[in-house]
Short mmCIF file of C-alpha atoms and ligand atoms in Angstrom, two decimals:
data_model
loop_
_atom_site.label_atom_id
_atom_site.label_comp_id
_atom_site.label_asym_id
_atom_site.label_seq_id
_atom_site.Cartn_x
_atom_site.Cartn_y
_atom_site.Cartn_z
CA MET A 1 -148.50 -320.22 -60.06
CA THR A 2 -145.96 -319.90 -57.27
CA ALA A 3 -143.23 -317.30 -57.69
CA THR A 4 -140.81 -318.67 -55.09
CA LEU A 5 -138.63 -321.74 -55.26
CA ALA A 6 -137.18 -322.90 -51.94
CA ILE A 7 -134.00 -324.92 -52.41
CA GLY A 8 -132.24 -326.78 -49.62
CA PRO A 9 -132.61 -328.88 -46.48
CA TYR A 10 -135.45 -326.94 -44.84
CA ASN A 11 -136.67 -328.60 -41.66
CA GLU A 12 -140.20 -329.21 -40.40
CA ALA A 13 -140.40 -325.80 -38.71
CA GLU A 14 -139.06 -323.87 -41.69
CA ARG A 15 -141.23 -325.31 -44.44
CA PRO A 16 -144.71 -324.12 -43.36
CA PRO A 17 -143.82 -320.39 -43.24
CA LEU A 18 -142.34 -320.62 -46.75
CA LYS A 19 -145.53 -322.31 -47.93
CA ASP A 20 -147.82 -319.91 -46.06
CA SER A 21 -146.03 -316.74 -47.13
CA PHE A 22 -145.24 -317.54 -50.75
CA ASP A 23 -146.81 -320.90 -51.55
CA ALA A 24 -143.18 -321.81 -52.24
CA GLN A 25 -142.27 -324.97 -54.10
CA LEU A 26 -139.65 -326.92 -52.15
CA ILE A 27 -136.80 -328.99 -53.54
CA ALA A 28 -133.92 -330.62 -51.66
CA GLY A 29 -131.01 -329.13 -53.58
CA PRO A 30 -129.86 -327.39 -56.76
CA ALA A 31 -129.50 -330.74 -58.53
CA ASP A 32 -133.32 -330.99 -58.52
CA ILE A 33 -133.93 -327.74 -60.45
CA ALA A 34 -133.53 -329.38 -63.84
CA GLY A 35 -136.31 -331.84 -62.96
CA ILE A 36 -138.91 -329.08 -62.68
CA ASP A 37 -141.08 -328.53 -65.75
CA ALA A 38 -139.68 -325.65 -67.87
CA GLY A 39 -143.00 -323.77 -67.79
CA LEU A 40 -142.95 -323.82 -64.00
CA ARG A 41 -139.29 -322.81 -63.85
CA ASP A 42 -140.06 -319.73 -65.96
CA ALA A 43 -142.59 -318.58 -63.35
CA PHE A 44 -140.12 -318.36 -60.46
CA ARG A 45 -139.10 -314.84 -59.50
CA ALA A 46 -137.24 -315.60 -56.29
CA VAL A 47 -135.17 -318.39 -54.77
CA ALA A 48 -135.01 -319.09 -51.03
CA TYR A 49 -131.63 -320.78 -50.79
CA LYS A 50 -130.33 -322.91 -47.94
CA GLY A 51 -127.26 -325.09 -47.73
CA HIS A 52 -123.71 -325.25 -48.96
CA HIS A 53 -124.01 -326.85 -52.40
CA PRO A 54 -122.68 -324.54 -55.10
CA PHE A 55 -125.33 -322.41 -56.81
CA GLY A 56 -123.77 -320.99 -59.95
CA ALA A 57 -124.40 -319.77 -63.47
CA ALA A 58 -125.75 -323.13 -64.71
CA GLU A 59 -128.40 -323.25 -61.97
CA MET A 60 -129.33 -319.60 -62.50
CA ASP A 61 -129.77 -320.17 -66.23
CA LEU A 62 -132.36 -322.84 -65.48
CA LEU A 63 -134.41 -320.15 -63.71
CA PRO A 64 -134.42 -317.33 -66.29
CA ASN A 65 -136.85 -314.97 -64.51
CA ILE A 66 -135.53 -314.95 -60.95
CA GLY A 67 -134.52 -311.54 -59.64
CA LEU A 68 -133.46 -312.64 -56.17
CA ILE A 69 -131.53 -315.38 -54.44
CA ALA A 70 -132.24 -314.98 -50.73
CA ASN A 71 -129.65 -316.96 -48.80
CA TYR A 72 -130.39 -318.56 -45.45
CA GLY A 73 -127.07 -317.80 -43.75
CA VAL A 74 -124.63 -314.95 -43.41
CA GLY A 75 -122.02 -316.74 -45.53
CA TYR A 76 -122.96 -316.82 -49.19
CA ASP A 77 -119.82 -318.47 -50.59
CA ALA A 78 -121.97 -321.23 -52.12
CA ILE A 79 -123.61 -318.66 -54.40
CA ASP A 80 -121.71 -317.28 -57.39
CA VAL A 81 -122.50 -313.63 -56.74
CA ALA A 82 -120.61 -312.41 -59.84
CA ALA A 83 -122.74 -314.71 -62.01
CA ALA A 84 -125.87 -313.44 -60.24
CA SER A 85 -124.90 -309.79 -60.76
CA ALA A 86 -124.15 -310.45 -64.43
CA ARG A 87 -127.73 -311.70 -64.80
CA GLY A 88 -129.28 -308.84 -62.85
CA ILE A 89 -130.09 -311.15 -59.94
CA ARG A 90 -129.88 -309.68 -56.45
CA VAL A 91 -128.49 -311.74 -53.56
CA THR A 92 -129.33 -311.29 -49.88
CA ASN A 93 -127.99 -312.99 -46.73
CA THR A 94 -128.87 -313.11 -43.02
CA PRO A 95 -126.22 -311.09 -41.14
CA ASP A 96 -126.22 -310.06 -37.47
CA VAL A 97 -129.08 -312.25 -36.23
CA LEU A 98 -126.66 -315.16 -35.74
CA ASN A 99 -123.65 -313.30 -34.31
CA ASP A 100 -124.37 -314.19 -30.68
CA ASP A 101 -124.83 -317.91 -31.26
CA VAL A 102 -121.78 -318.30 -33.46
CA ALA A 103 -119.62 -316.32 -31.04
CA ASP A 104 -121.01 -318.37 -28.14
CA LEU A 105 -120.03 -321.62 -29.87
CA ALA A 106 -116.52 -320.30 -30.57
CA ILE A 107 -116.12 -319.61 -26.86
CA ALA A 108 -117.66 -322.96 -25.93
CA MET A 109 -115.19 -324.86 -28.15
CA TRP A 110 -112.32 -322.81 -26.72
CA LEU A 111 -113.42 -323.69 -23.17
CA GLN A 112 -113.94 -327.34 -24.08
CA GLN A 113 -110.56 -327.65 -25.76
CA GLY A 114 -108.71 -326.03 -22.86
CA ARG A 115 -110.69 -327.25 -19.85
CA GLU A 116 -111.36 -330.72 -21.30
CA MET A 117 -114.91 -330.99 -19.92
CA ARG A 118 -115.79 -333.80 -22.33
CA GLN A 119 -112.83 -335.89 -21.12
CA ALA A 120 -113.47 -334.95 -17.50
CA GLU A 121 -117.11 -335.97 -17.74
CA THR A 122 -116.06 -339.31 -19.24
CA TRP A 123 -113.69 -339.68 -16.27
CA LEU A 124 -116.62 -339.15 -13.91
CA ARG A 125 -119.05 -341.37 -15.83
CA ASP A 126 -116.46 -344.18 -16.02
CA GLY A 127 -116.16 -344.11 -12.24
CA LYS A 128 -112.51 -343.06 -12.38
CA TRP A 129 -113.02 -340.16 -9.97
CA GLU A 130 -113.78 -342.72 -7.29
CA SER A 131 -111.49 -345.52 -8.43
CA VAL A 132 -108.43 -343.55 -9.63
CA GLY A 133 -108.76 -340.07 -8.14
CA SER A 134 -108.77 -336.53 -9.46
CA VAL A 135 -109.01 -335.96 -13.19
CA PRO A 136 -105.68 -334.90 -14.84
CA LEU A 137 -105.04 -331.16 -14.75
CA ASN A 138 -105.88 -329.10 -17.84
CA ARG A 139 -105.14 -325.57 -19.07
CA LYS A 140 -105.85 -322.08 -17.72
CA LEU A 141 -107.54 -319.93 -20.34
CA SER A 142 -108.50 -316.57 -18.80
CA GLY A 143 -105.84 -313.90 -19.00
CA GLY A 144 -104.09 -315.40 -22.06
CA THR A 145 -103.50 -314.02 -25.55
CA ALA A 146 -106.13 -314.36 -28.28
CA GLY A 147 -106.00 -313.49 -31.96
CA ILE A 148 -109.02 -312.89 -34.16
CA MET A 149 -108.52 -313.60 -37.84
CA GLY A 150 -111.14 -311.41 -39.54
CA LEU A 151 -112.70 -308.69 -37.40
CA GLY A 152 -116.15 -308.57 -38.98
CA ARG A 153 -119.40 -308.68 -37.04
CA ILE A 154 -118.85 -312.19 -35.66
CA GLY A 155 -115.14 -311.61 -35.03
CA ARG A 156 -115.99 -308.57 -32.92
CA ASP A 157 -118.55 -310.49 -30.90
CA ILE A 158 -115.96 -313.18 -30.21
CA ALA A 159 -113.41 -310.54 -29.18
CA ASP A 160 -115.94 -308.84 -26.88
CA ARG A 161 -116.58 -312.14 -25.14
CA LEU A 162 -112.85 -312.84 -24.85
CA ALA A 163 -112.35 -309.39 -23.31
CA ALA A 164 -114.60 -310.53 -20.46
CA PHE A 165 -112.16 -313.43 -19.98
CA LYS A 166 -109.39 -310.81 -19.45
CA MET A 167 -107.66 -311.88 -22.67
CA ASP A 168 -105.07 -309.71 -24.39
CA ILE A 169 -106.72 -309.26 -27.81
CA HIS A 170 -104.92 -309.11 -31.15
CA TYR A 171 -106.47 -309.21 -34.61
CA HIS A 172 -105.80 -309.31 -38.32
CA ALA A 173 -108.18 -307.73 -40.81
CA ARG A 174 -107.94 -306.01 -44.20
CA SER A 175 -107.52 -302.69 -42.39
CA GLU A 176 -106.98 -301.43 -38.86
CA LYS A 177 -110.22 -300.74 -36.92
CA GLN A 178 -111.18 -298.46 -34.08
CA THR A 179 -110.43 -300.92 -31.30
CA PRO A 180 -108.76 -299.23 -28.34
CA GLY A 181 -106.63 -301.70 -26.40
CA TRP A 182 -106.61 -304.34 -29.13
CA THR A 183 -103.48 -304.88 -31.24
CA TYR A 184 -103.68 -304.87 -35.04
CA HIS A 185 -101.40 -307.08 -37.16
CA ALA A 186 -101.23 -306.39 -40.88
CA ASP A 187 -99.69 -309.83 -41.42
CA PRO A 188 -101.50 -313.07 -40.48
CA VAL A 189 -98.24 -314.83 -39.54
CA ASP A 190 -97.38 -311.96 -37.17
CA LEU A 191 -100.78 -312.35 -35.56
CA ALA A 192 -100.24 -316.08 -35.03
CA GLN A 193 -96.81 -315.45 -33.56
CA ALA A 194 -98.25 -313.00 -31.03
CA VAL A 195 -101.01 -315.24 -29.61
CA ASP A 196 -101.78 -318.68 -28.17
CA PHE A 197 -105.43 -318.89 -29.26
CA LEU A 198 -106.37 -318.10 -32.85
CA PHE A 199 -110.07 -317.57 -33.62
CA VAL A 200 -110.89 -317.77 -37.33
CA ALA A 201 -113.84 -315.55 -38.26
CA LEU A 202 -113.13 -314.91 -41.93
CA VAL A 203 -115.60 -314.69 -44.79
CA GLY A 204 -115.54 -317.88 -46.89
CA GLY A 205 -114.84 -318.09 -50.62
CA PRO A 206 -111.88 -318.26 -53.00
CA GLU A 207 -110.20 -315.13 -51.55
CA THR A 208 -109.74 -316.72 -48.13
CA GLU A 209 -109.01 -320.28 -49.21
CA ASN A 210 -106.19 -321.65 -46.99
CA TYR A 211 -105.76 -318.17 -45.50
CA VAL A 212 -104.76 -319.88 -42.26
CA SER A 213 -101.79 -321.38 -44.05
CA LYS A 214 -99.11 -323.85 -43.03
CA GLU A 215 -96.95 -320.85 -42.05
CA VAL A 216 -99.68 -319.30 -39.89
CA ILE A 217 -100.24 -322.63 -38.13
CA ALA A 218 -96.50 -323.12 -37.56
CA ALA A 219 -96.24 -319.59 -36.15
CA LEU A 220 -98.79 -320.43 -33.44
CA GLY A 221 -96.32 -322.84 -31.84
CA PRO A 222 -96.74 -325.73 -29.41
CA ARG A 223 -99.10 -323.79 -27.08
CA GLY A 224 -101.24 -322.72 -30.02
CA VAL A 225 -104.92 -323.57 -30.48
CA VAL A 226 -107.04 -322.84 -33.57
CA ILE A 227 -110.78 -322.21 -33.22
CA ASN A 228 -112.77 -322.06 -36.48
CA ILE A 229 -116.42 -321.06 -36.83
CA SER A 230 -116.18 -319.64 -40.38
CA ARG A 231 -115.57 -322.08 -43.23
CA GLY A 232 -113.38 -325.16 -43.46
CA SER A 233 -111.85 -323.75 -46.64
CA CYS A 234 -110.28 -320.86 -44.68
CA ILE A 235 -107.71 -323.24 -43.15
CA ASP A 236 -105.13 -325.47 -44.84
CA GLU A 237 -106.74 -328.54 -43.29
CA GLY A 238 -103.91 -330.92 -44.22
CA ALA A 239 -101.36 -328.64 -42.52
CA LEU A 240 -103.65 -328.30 -39.50
CA LEU A 241 -103.97 -332.08 -39.17
CA ASP A 242 -100.19 -332.54 -39.49
CA ALA A 243 -99.62 -329.92 -36.77
CA LEU A 244 -102.23 -331.44 -34.46
CA GLU A 245 -100.85 -334.95 -34.91
CA SER A 246 -97.21 -333.96 -34.37
CA GLY A 247 -97.86 -331.63 -31.44
CA ALA A 248 -96.58 -328.64 -33.44
CA ILE A 249 -99.71 -326.94 -32.03
CA ALA A 250 -101.70 -327.84 -28.91
CA GLY A 251 -105.19 -328.28 -30.30
CA ALA A 252 -108.22 -327.03 -32.19
CA GLY A 253 -111.92 -326.35 -31.86
CA LEU A 254 -113.68 -326.76 -35.19
CA ASP A 255 -117.30 -326.25 -36.25
CA VAL A 256 -116.56 -326.31 -39.99
CA PHE A 257 -114.62 -328.64 -42.27
CA VAL A 258 -113.46 -328.99 -45.84
CA GLY A 259 -115.95 -331.25 -47.63
CA GLU A 260 -118.43 -331.29 -44.71
CA PRO A 261 -120.56 -333.10 -43.69
CA LYS A 262 -117.76 -335.58 -44.42
CA VAL A 263 -115.03 -335.02 -41.83
CA ASP A 264 -111.46 -336.20 -42.40
CA PRO A 265 -111.17 -339.34 -40.20
CA ARG A 266 -107.76 -338.14 -38.99
CA PHE A 267 -109.63 -335.61 -36.81
CA LEU A 268 -111.57 -338.38 -35.08
CA LYS A 269 -108.40 -340.03 -33.81
CA LEU A 270 -107.29 -336.87 -31.99
CA ASP A 271 -108.12 -336.10 -28.38
CA ASN A 272 -106.80 -332.52 -28.46
CA VAL A 273 -109.67 -331.27 -30.64
CA ALA A 274 -113.24 -330.16 -29.95
CA LEU A 275 -115.37 -331.04 -32.99
CA GLN A 276 -118.86 -329.73 -33.80
CA PRO A 277 -121.12 -330.51 -36.81
CA HIS A 278 -121.44 -326.94 -38.19
CA GLN A 279 -124.00 -325.87 -35.63
CA GLY A 280 -122.79 -322.32 -34.88
CA SER A 281 -126.13 -320.70 -35.70
CA GLY A 282 -128.09 -323.79 -34.74
CA THR A 283 -130.45 -322.64 -32.00
CA VAL A 284 -134.23 -322.62 -32.37
CA GLU A 285 -134.32 -318.86 -31.79
CA THR A 286 -131.59 -317.89 -34.22
CA ARG A 287 -132.67 -320.22 -37.00
CA ALA A 288 -136.17 -318.72 -36.73
CA ALA A 289 -134.69 -315.22 -36.99
CA MET A 290 -132.58 -316.23 -40.00
CA ALA A 291 -135.61 -317.78 -41.72
CA LYS A 292 -137.67 -314.66 -41.05
CA LEU A 293 -135.00 -312.36 -42.46
CA GLN A 294 -134.81 -314.55 -45.55
CA ARG A 295 -138.60 -314.36 -45.97
CA ASP A 296 -138.62 -310.60 -45.38
CA ASN A 297 -136.09 -310.18 -48.18
CA ILE A 298 -138.23 -312.28 -50.52
CA ALA A 299 -141.37 -310.35 -49.59
CA ALA A 300 -139.57 -307.06 -50.25
CA HIS A 301 -138.38 -308.28 -53.64
CA LEU A 302 -141.81 -309.53 -54.69
CA ALA A 303 -143.37 -306.23 -53.53
CA GLY A 304 -140.72 -304.20 -55.35
CA THR A 305 -139.48 -302.51 -52.17
CA ALA A 306 -135.90 -302.18 -50.84
CA LEU A 307 -134.13 -305.38 -49.84
CA LEU A 308 -133.24 -305.56 -46.14
CA THR A 309 -129.80 -307.15 -46.33
CA PRO A 310 -128.48 -307.02 -49.90
CA VAL A 311 -125.12 -308.50 -50.85
CA ASN A 312 -124.83 -307.16 -54.43
C1 8YV B 401 -125.67 -321.94 -42.23
C2 8YV B 401 -123.72 -320.59 -41.82
O1 8YV B 401 -126.31 -320.97 -42.92
O2 8YV B 401 -124.72 -318.46 -41.74
C3 8YV B 401 -123.83 -319.15 -42.19
O3 8YV B 401 -122.96 -318.69 -42.95
O4 8YV B 401 -122.76 -321.21 -42.07
C4 8YV B 401 -124.85 -321.29 -41.15
O5 8YV B 401 -125.58 -320.47 -40.34
C5 8YV B 401 -126.62 -322.94 -41.72
O6 8YV B 401 -125.88 -324.08 -41.44
C6 8YV B 401 -127.70 -323.29 -42.71
O7 8YV B 401 -127.17 -323.76 -43.90
#
């Protein structure tokens, strides 16, 4: 009887290794757990979790003998870690292996929003270069001021990249870090006031809900641009949309949304935004590394050895 239940939208490349390594049973989402025969559910000792549907106490109680929920992703806000701990269930995630890709996408959205390559390419493809002339001028980015909201592993990788663009770097985090040359702001509004470009690299979950508040957005001002690669919930999305529509800020680059994959249609009407379908870690190489780290955590749990990247 298989000991591992894989839950989530695993793709063609990800399913075979889960089958080969653990003979895992695959289901599409947590809503399908209840449909598994109770005898089979009792046999599961580990869950390989993928996706952003909530996985809480009710789901855990349907799987009474699991000792591990191995998350495919660095962010584990979908999993109720307190409920897991209360049941003696360990949780793991996939940190570090995705830092480069997520930081790259943050920079790419920043470049797209400022240099308007999408609009410029449309200009070329529509023949306007020839018929009208040069594309309208856009915005210089290098040498400006950037703020990082949340200086964790990904936030640092974004800041390191921005340093190569000669940006003056400011940040807000729970505490000041060893970052010579970068300016710490204890208050998020102060950070927004000090910079033009605000990169959101917070951890998701209830503690950071609407952390980029209406006040933070207003403090950015009319030259301000918000880039978000963390979670949609970290930003007051209604306030962001109001500010984008009124010109209270200049634009945004967003890979994550409240209620994704549904995206508020107000975003689609805006031309001052770069929008991506939550693909920060979405390269073949990085997804393979994330999947392997998830499997290595499961293997360690089933073998009774130390977990590689524990959360609780
Ligand atoms: C997702 C992510 O895990 O790592 C994270 O926190 O948001 C992503 O890498 C990925 O979309 C698979 O669900």
